[in-house]
Short mmCIF file of C-alpha atoms and ligand atoms in Angstrom, two decimals:
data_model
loop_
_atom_site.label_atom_id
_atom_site.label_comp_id
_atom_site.label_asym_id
_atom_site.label_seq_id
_atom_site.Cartn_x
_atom_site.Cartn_y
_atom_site.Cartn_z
CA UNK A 372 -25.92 68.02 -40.13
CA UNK A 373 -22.50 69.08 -40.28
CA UNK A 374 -19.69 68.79 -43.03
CA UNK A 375 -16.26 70.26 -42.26
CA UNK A 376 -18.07 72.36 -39.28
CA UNK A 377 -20.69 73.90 -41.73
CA UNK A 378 -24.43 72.77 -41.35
CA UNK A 379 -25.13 71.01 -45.04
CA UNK A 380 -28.07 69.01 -46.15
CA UNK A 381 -28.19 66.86 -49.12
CA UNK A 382 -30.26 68.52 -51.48
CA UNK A 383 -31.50 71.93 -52.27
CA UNK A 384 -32.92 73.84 -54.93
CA UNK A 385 -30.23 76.21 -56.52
CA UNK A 386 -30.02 79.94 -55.84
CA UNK A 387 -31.92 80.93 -59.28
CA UNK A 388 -34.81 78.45 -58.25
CA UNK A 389 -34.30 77.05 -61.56
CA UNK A 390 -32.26 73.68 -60.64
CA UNK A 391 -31.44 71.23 -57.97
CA UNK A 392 -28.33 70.07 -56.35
CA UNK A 393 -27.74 67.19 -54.81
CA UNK A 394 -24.56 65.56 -53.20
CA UNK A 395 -23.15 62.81 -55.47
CA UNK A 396 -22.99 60.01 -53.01
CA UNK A 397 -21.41 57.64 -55.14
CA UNK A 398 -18.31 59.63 -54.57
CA UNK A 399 -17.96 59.67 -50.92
CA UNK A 400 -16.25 59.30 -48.42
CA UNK A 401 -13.49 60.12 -50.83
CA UNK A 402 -14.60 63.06 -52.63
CA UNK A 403 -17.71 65.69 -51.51
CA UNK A 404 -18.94 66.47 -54.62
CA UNK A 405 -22.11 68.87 -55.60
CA UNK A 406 -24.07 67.56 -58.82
CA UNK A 407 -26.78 70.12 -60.46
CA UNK A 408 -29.84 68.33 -61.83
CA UNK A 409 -30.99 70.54 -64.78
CA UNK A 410 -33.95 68.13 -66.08
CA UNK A 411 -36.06 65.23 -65.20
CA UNK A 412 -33.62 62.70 -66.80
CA UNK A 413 -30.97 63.95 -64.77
CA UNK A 414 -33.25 63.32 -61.90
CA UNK A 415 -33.91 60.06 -62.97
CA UNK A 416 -30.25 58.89 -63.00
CA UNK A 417 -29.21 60.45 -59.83
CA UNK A 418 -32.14 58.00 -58.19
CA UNK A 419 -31.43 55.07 -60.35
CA UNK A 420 -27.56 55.19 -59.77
CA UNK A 421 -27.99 56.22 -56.31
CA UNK A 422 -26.30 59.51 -56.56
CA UNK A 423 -28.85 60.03 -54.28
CA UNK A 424 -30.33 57.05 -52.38
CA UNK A 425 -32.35 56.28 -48.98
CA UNK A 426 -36.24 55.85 -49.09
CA UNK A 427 -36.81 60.13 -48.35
CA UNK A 428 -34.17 61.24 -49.99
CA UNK A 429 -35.54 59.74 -53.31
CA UNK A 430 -38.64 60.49 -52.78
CA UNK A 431 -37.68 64.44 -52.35
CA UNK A 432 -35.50 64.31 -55.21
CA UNK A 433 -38.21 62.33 -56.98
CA UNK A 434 -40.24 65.58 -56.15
CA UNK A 435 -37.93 67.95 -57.57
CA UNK A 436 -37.94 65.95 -60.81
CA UNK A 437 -41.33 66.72 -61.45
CA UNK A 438 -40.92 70.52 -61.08
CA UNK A 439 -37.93 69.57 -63.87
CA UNK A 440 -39.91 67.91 -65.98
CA UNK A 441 -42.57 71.01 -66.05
CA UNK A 442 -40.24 73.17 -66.94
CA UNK A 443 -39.63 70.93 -70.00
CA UNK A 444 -43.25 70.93 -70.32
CA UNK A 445 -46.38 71.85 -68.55
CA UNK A 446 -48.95 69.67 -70.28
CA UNK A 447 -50.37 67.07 -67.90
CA UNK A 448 -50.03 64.35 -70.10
CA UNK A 449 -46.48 64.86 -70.08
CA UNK A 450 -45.90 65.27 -66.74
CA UNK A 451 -48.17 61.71 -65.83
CA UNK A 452 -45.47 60.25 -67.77
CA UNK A 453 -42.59 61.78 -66.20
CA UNK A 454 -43.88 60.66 -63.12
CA UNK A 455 -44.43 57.41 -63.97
CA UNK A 456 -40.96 56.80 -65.77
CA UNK A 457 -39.35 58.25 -62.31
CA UNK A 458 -41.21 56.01 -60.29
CA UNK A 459 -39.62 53.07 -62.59
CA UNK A 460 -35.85 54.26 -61.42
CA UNK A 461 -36.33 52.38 -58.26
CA UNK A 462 -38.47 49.46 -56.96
CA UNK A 463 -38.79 49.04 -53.11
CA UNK A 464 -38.98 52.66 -51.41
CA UNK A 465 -42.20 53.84 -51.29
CA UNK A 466 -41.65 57.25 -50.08
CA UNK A 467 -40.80 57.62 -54.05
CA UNK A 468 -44.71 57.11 -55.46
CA UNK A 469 -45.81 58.53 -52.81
CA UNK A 470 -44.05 61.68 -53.84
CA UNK A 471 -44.90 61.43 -56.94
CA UNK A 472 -48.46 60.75 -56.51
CA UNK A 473 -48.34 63.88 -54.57
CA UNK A 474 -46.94 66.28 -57.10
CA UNK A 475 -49.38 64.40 -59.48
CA UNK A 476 -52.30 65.88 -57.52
CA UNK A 477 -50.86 69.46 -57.91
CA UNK A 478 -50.00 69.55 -61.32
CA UNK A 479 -53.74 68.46 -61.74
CA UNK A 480 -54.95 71.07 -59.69
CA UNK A 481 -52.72 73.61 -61.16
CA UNK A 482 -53.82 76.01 -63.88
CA UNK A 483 -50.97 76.45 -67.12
CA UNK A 484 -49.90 79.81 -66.04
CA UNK A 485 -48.57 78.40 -62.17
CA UNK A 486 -48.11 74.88 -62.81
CA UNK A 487 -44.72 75.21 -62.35
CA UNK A 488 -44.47 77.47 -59.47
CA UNK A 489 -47.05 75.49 -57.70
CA UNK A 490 -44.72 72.29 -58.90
CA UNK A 491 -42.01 74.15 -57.17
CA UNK A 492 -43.59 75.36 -53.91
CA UNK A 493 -45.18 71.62 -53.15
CA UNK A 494 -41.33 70.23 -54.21
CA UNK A 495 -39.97 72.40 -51.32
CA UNK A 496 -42.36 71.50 -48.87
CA UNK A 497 -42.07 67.72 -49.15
CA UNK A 498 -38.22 68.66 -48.51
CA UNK A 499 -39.16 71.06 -45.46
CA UNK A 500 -41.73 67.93 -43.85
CA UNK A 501 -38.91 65.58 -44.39
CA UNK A 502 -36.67 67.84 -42.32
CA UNK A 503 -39.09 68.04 -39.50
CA UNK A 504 -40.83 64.10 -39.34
CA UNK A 505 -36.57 63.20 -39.29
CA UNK A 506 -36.07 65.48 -36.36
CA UNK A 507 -39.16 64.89 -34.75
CA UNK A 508 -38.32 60.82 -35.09
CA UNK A 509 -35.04 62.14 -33.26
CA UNK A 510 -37.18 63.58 -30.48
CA UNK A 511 -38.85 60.39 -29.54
CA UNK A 512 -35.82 58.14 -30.15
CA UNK A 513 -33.58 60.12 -28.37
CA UNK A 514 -36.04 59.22 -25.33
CA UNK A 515 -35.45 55.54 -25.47
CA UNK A 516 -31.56 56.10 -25.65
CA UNK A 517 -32.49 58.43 -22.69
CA UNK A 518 -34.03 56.06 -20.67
CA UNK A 519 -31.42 52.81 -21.47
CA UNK A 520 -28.68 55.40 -20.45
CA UNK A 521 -30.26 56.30 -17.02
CA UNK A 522 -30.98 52.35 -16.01
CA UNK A 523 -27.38 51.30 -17.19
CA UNK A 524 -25.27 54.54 -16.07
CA UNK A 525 -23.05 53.80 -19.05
CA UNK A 526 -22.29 54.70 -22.69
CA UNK A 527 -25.11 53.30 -24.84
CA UNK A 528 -23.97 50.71 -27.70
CA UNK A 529 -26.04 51.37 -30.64
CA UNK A 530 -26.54 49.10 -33.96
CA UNK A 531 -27.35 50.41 -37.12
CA UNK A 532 -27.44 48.72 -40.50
CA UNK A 533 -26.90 50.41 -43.83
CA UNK A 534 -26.78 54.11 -44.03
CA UNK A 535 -30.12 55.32 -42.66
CA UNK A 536 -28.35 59.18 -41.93
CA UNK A 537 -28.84 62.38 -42.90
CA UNK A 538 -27.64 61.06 -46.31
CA UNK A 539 -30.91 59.27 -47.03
CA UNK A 540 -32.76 61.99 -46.15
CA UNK A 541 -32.95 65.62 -46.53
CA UNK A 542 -31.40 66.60 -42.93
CA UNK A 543 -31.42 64.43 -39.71
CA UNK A 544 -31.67 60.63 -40.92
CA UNK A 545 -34.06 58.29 -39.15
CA UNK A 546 -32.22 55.71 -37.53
CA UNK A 547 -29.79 58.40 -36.78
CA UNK A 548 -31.44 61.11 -35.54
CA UNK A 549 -32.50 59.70 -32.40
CA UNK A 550 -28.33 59.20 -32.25
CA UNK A 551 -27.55 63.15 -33.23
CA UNK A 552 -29.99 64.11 -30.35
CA UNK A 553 -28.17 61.69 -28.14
CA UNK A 554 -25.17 63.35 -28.79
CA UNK A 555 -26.03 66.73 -28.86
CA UNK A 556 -27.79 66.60 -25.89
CA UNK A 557 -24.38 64.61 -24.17
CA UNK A 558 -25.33 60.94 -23.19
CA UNK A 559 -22.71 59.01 -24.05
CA UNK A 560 -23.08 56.73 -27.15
CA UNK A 561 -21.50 54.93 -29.49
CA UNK A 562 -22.34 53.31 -32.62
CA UNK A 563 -21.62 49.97 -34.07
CA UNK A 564 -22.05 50.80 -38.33
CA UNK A 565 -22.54 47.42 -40.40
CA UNK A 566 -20.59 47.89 -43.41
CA UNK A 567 -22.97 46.50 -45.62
CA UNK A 568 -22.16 44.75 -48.42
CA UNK A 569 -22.69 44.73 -51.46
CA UNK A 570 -22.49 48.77 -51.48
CA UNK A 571 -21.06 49.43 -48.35
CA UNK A 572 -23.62 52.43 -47.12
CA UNK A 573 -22.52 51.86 -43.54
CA UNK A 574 -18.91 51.56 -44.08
CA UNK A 575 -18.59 54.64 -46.66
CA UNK A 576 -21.49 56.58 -45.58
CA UNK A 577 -22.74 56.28 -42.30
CA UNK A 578 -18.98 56.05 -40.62
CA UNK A 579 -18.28 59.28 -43.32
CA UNK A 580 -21.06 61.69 -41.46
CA UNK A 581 -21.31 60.08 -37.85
CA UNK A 582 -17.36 61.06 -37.94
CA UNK A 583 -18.41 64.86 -39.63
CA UNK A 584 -20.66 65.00 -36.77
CA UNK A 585 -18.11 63.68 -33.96
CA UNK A 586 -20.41 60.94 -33.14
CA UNK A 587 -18.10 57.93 -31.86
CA UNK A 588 -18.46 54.76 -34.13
CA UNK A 589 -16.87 51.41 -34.82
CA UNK A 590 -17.10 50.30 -38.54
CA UNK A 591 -17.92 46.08 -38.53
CA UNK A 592 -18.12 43.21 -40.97
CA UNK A 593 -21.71 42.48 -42.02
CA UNK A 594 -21.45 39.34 -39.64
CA UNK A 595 -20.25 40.53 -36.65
CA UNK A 596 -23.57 42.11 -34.97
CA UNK A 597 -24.16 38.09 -33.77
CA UNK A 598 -21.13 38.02 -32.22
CA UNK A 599 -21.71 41.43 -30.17
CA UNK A 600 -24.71 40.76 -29.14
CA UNK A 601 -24.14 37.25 -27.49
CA UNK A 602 -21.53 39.14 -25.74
CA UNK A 603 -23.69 42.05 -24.47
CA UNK A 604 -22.21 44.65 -26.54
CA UNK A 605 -25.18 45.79 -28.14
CA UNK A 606 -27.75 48.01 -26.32
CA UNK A 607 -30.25 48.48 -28.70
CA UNK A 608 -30.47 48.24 -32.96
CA UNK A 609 -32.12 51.13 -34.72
CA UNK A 610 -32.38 50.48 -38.12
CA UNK A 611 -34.10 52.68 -40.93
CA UNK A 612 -36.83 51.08 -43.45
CA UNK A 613 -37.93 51.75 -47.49
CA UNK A 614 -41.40 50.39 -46.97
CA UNK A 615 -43.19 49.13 -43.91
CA UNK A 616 -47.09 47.71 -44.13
CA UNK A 617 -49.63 49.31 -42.15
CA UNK A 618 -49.31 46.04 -40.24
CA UNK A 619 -45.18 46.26 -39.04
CA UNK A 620 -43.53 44.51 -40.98
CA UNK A 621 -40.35 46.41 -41.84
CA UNK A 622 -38.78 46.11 -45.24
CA UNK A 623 -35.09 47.62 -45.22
CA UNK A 624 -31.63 47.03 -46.67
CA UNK A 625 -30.58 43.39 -47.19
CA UNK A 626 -29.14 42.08 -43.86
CA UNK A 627 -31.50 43.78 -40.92
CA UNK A 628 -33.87 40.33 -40.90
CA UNK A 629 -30.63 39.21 -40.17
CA UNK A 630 -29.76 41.72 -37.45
CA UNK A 631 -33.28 41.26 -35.85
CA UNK A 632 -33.37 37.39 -35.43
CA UNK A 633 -29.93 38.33 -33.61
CA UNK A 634 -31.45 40.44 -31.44
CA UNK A 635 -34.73 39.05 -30.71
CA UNK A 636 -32.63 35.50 -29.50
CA UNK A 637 -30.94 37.76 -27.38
CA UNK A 638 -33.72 39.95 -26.26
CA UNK A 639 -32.22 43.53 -27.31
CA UNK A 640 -34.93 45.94 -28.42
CA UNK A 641 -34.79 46.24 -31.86
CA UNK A 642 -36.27 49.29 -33.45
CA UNK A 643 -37.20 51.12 -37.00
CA UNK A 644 -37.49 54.32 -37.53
CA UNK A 645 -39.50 55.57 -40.19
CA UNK A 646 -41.35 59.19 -41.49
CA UNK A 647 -45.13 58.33 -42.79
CA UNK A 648 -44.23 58.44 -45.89
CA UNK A 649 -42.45 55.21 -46.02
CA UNK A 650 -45.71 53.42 -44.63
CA UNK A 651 -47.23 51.69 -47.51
CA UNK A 652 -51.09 51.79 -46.55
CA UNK A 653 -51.87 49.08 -49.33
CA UNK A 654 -49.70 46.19 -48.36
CA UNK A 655 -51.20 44.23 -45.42
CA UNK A 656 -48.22 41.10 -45.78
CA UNK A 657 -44.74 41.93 -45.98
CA UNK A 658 -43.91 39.42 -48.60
CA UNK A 659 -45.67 41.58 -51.20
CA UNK A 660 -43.28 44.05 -51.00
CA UNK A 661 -40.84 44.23 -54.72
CA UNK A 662 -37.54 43.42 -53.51
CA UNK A 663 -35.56 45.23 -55.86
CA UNK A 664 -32.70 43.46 -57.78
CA UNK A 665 -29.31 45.07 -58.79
CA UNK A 666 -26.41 44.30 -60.84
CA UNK A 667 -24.39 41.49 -60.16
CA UNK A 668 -20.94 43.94 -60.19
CA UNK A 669 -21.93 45.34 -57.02
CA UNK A 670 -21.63 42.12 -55.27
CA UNK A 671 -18.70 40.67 -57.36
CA UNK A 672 -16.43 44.14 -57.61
CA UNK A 673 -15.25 46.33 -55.04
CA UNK A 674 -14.54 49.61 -54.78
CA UNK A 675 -12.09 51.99 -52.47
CA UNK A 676 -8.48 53.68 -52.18
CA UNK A 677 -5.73 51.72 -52.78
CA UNK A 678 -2.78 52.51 -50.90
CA UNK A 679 -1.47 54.77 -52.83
CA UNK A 680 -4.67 57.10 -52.74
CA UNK A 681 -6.21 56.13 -56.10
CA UNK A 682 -10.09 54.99 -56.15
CA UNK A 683 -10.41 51.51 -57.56
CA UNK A 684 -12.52 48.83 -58.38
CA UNK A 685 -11.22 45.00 -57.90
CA UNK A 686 -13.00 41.94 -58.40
CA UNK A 687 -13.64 39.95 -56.06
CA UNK A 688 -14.82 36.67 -57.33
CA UNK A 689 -13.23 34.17 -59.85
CA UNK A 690 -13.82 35.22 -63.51
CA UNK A 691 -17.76 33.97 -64.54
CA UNK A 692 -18.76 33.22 -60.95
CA UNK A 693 -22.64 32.93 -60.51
CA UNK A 694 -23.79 35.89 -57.95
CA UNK A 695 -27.40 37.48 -56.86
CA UNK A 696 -27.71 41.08 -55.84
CA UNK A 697 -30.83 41.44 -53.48
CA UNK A 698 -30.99 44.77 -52.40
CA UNK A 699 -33.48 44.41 -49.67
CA UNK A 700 -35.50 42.18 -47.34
CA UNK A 701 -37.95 42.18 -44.76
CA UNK A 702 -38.24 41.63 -41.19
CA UNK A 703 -41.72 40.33 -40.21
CA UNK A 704 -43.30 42.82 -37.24
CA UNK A 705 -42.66 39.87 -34.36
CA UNK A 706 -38.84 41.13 -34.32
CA UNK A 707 -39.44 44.47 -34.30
CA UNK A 708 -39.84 46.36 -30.49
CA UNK A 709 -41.50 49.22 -32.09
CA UNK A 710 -41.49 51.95 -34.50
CA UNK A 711 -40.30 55.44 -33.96
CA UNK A 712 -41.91 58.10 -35.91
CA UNK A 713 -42.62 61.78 -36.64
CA UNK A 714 -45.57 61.09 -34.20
CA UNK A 715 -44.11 59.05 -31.56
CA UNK A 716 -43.32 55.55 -30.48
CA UNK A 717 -45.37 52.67 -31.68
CA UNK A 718 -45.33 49.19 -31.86
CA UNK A 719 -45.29 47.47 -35.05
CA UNK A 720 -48.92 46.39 -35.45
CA UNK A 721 -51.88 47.69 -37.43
CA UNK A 722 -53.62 48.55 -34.58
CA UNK A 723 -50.85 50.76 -32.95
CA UNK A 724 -49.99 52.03 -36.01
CA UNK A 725 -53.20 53.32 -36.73
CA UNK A 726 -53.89 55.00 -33.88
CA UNK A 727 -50.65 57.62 -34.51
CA UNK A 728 -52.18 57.73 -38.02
CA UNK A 729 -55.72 57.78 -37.56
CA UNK A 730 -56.22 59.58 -40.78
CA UNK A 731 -54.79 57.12 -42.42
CA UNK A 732 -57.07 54.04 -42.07
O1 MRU B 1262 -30.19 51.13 -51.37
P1 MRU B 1262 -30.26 52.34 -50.47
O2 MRU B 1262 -28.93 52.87 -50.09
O3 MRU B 1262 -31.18 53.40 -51.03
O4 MRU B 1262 -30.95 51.76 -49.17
C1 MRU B 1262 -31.15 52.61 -48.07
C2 MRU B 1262 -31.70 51.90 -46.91
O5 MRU B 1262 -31.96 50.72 -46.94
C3 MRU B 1262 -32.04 52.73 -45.72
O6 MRU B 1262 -31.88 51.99 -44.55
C4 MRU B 1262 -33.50 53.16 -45.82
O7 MRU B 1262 -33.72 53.81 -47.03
C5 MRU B 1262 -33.91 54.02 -44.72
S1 MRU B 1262 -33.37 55.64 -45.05
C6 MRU B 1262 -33.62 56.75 -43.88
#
């Protein structure tokens, strides 16, 4: 997607092959700033303090961490534990071990003397499939914002919750990309972006590259989707997921439950879009998913430009307040119209989800 005109994505291995770069999104929308990973720690960080964050987007850059870490060094044992201590970094996006288990397989399969070009080559083309299940989830989205567009002969009012762009993946997005192919291909949309507290993806990141892209967007409170919806403001809600169970139910960033009970009470079709890779084939009930848990100070400070142009953090609670930092929660498969994906249009049960994945089950 675009950044000041000029096609960017968010990560990329540097011009010597021998690092990665990845856009510091802790920075924006105030500063666009390019971070080189030059190890497996480094790696780790950048997914633990969400330098780089959204289920694909970790899992690439989880990718690229093992091809660090063999550089380091190529013994296996080594490398298991690499894997294994990236995997810790983050709790509820699968698209991370399953990564990981990935590159696993191919350092086993490797011999010492290409381990780490073979590391390389399979980093590179989890990034390139990324690229492709995002636009092909555009493909098939883009149809239902088609077909709502030709029955209402209007500008389509879209919902989206937390940043599920091209920033939490490698180009594309999956929630958005359905609403770049809209665009590009000129039916008139416009998104509603939750801001989404505690860490304010939609506010600071989704409103940052919708408005790179000149996609038209309204930033709202967390609370106002309700509101919109009673009032026939919202078209349709495409929201983005970490992990969903072979069997629908849809685990994303805290507040879509929310957004679906919303729309289900006022029948507005309410979809996630998701690559494969954030289908967790072992988890039947959504309530086994690990909810992960952050730090209090992300719910209790605040951060942004004062108006004087500095970047601050306030608090905003009275000193020694009690406060609880869920980062994620799950929307059983009853709310959810269906799932788009690389593969098309489903809805969320097992048995529709295993027919575009037969391979799977
Ligand atoms: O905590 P984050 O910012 O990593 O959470 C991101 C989300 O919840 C996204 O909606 C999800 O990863 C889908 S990304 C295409």
């Amino acid at each position: 997607m675009k950044v000041n005109g000029k096609s960017t994505q968010t990560i990329w291995l540097s011009e010597d092959k021998q690092n990665v770069q990845i856009i510091d999104q802790t920075k924006l929308p105030f500063e666009f700033k390019v971070v080189t990973l030059n190890c497996f720690e480094d790696a780790f960080k950048a997914i633990k303090n969400m330098l780089v964050r959204g289920a694909p987007l970790i899992g690439v850059t989880g990718a690229y961490g093992v091809f660090l870490a063999a550089k380091e060094n190529q013994e296996l044992k080594f490398i298991e534990d690499a894997c294994d201590y990236l995997n810790s970094a983050r709790p509820t996006a699968v698209n991370l071990s399953w990564a990981l288990n990935r590159m696993l397989q191919k350092a086993f399969d490797s011999k010492p003397f290409n381990i780490i070009e073979n590391l390389c080559n399979e980093a590179n083309k989890i990034l390139e499939e990324d690229i492709n299940f995002c636009e092909n989830i555009g493909k098939y989205g883009c149809e239902i914002i088609k077909d709502l567009y030709n029955k209402k002969k209007r500008p389509i009012n879209i919902l989206t919750h937390c940043n599920a762009g091209w920033l939490a993946t490698v180009d594309w997005g999956t929630a958005t990309s359905p609403i770049y192919k809209a665009f590009n291909d000129k039916i008139p949309i416009h998104v509603w972006v939750d801001e989404t507290r505690p860490r304010n993806q939609g506010s600071f990141l989704t409103s940052w590259e919708l408005g790179e892209h000149g996609v038209s967007h309204t930033v709202i409170a967390d609370n106002t989707g309700g509101h919109l919806m009673q009032n026939g403001q919202v078209d349709i809600v495409i929201v983005g997921s970490d992990r969903t169970t072979f069997t629908g139910d849809v685990c994303n960033k805290i507040g879509t439950y929310l957004k679906a009970l919303s729309a289900h009470d006022n029948k507005i079709p309410f979809y996630a879009a998701l690559p494969s890779s954030t289908i967790d084939w072992n988890i039947e009930d959504g309530k086994n998913i690990p909810i992960e848990e952050r730090n209090n100070e992300e719910v209790s400070m605040i951060r942004g430009k004062n108006k004087i142009g500095i970047i601050e953090e306030i608090q905003i609670v009275p000193d020694n307040t009690n406060v609880k930092n869920y980062a994620f929660d799950v929307t059983p498969s009853k709310f959810v119209t269906g799932i788009i994906t690389e593969r098309g249009v489903c809805s969320a049960s097992k048995a529709s989800i295993a027919n575009l994945f037969p391979e799977k089950v």
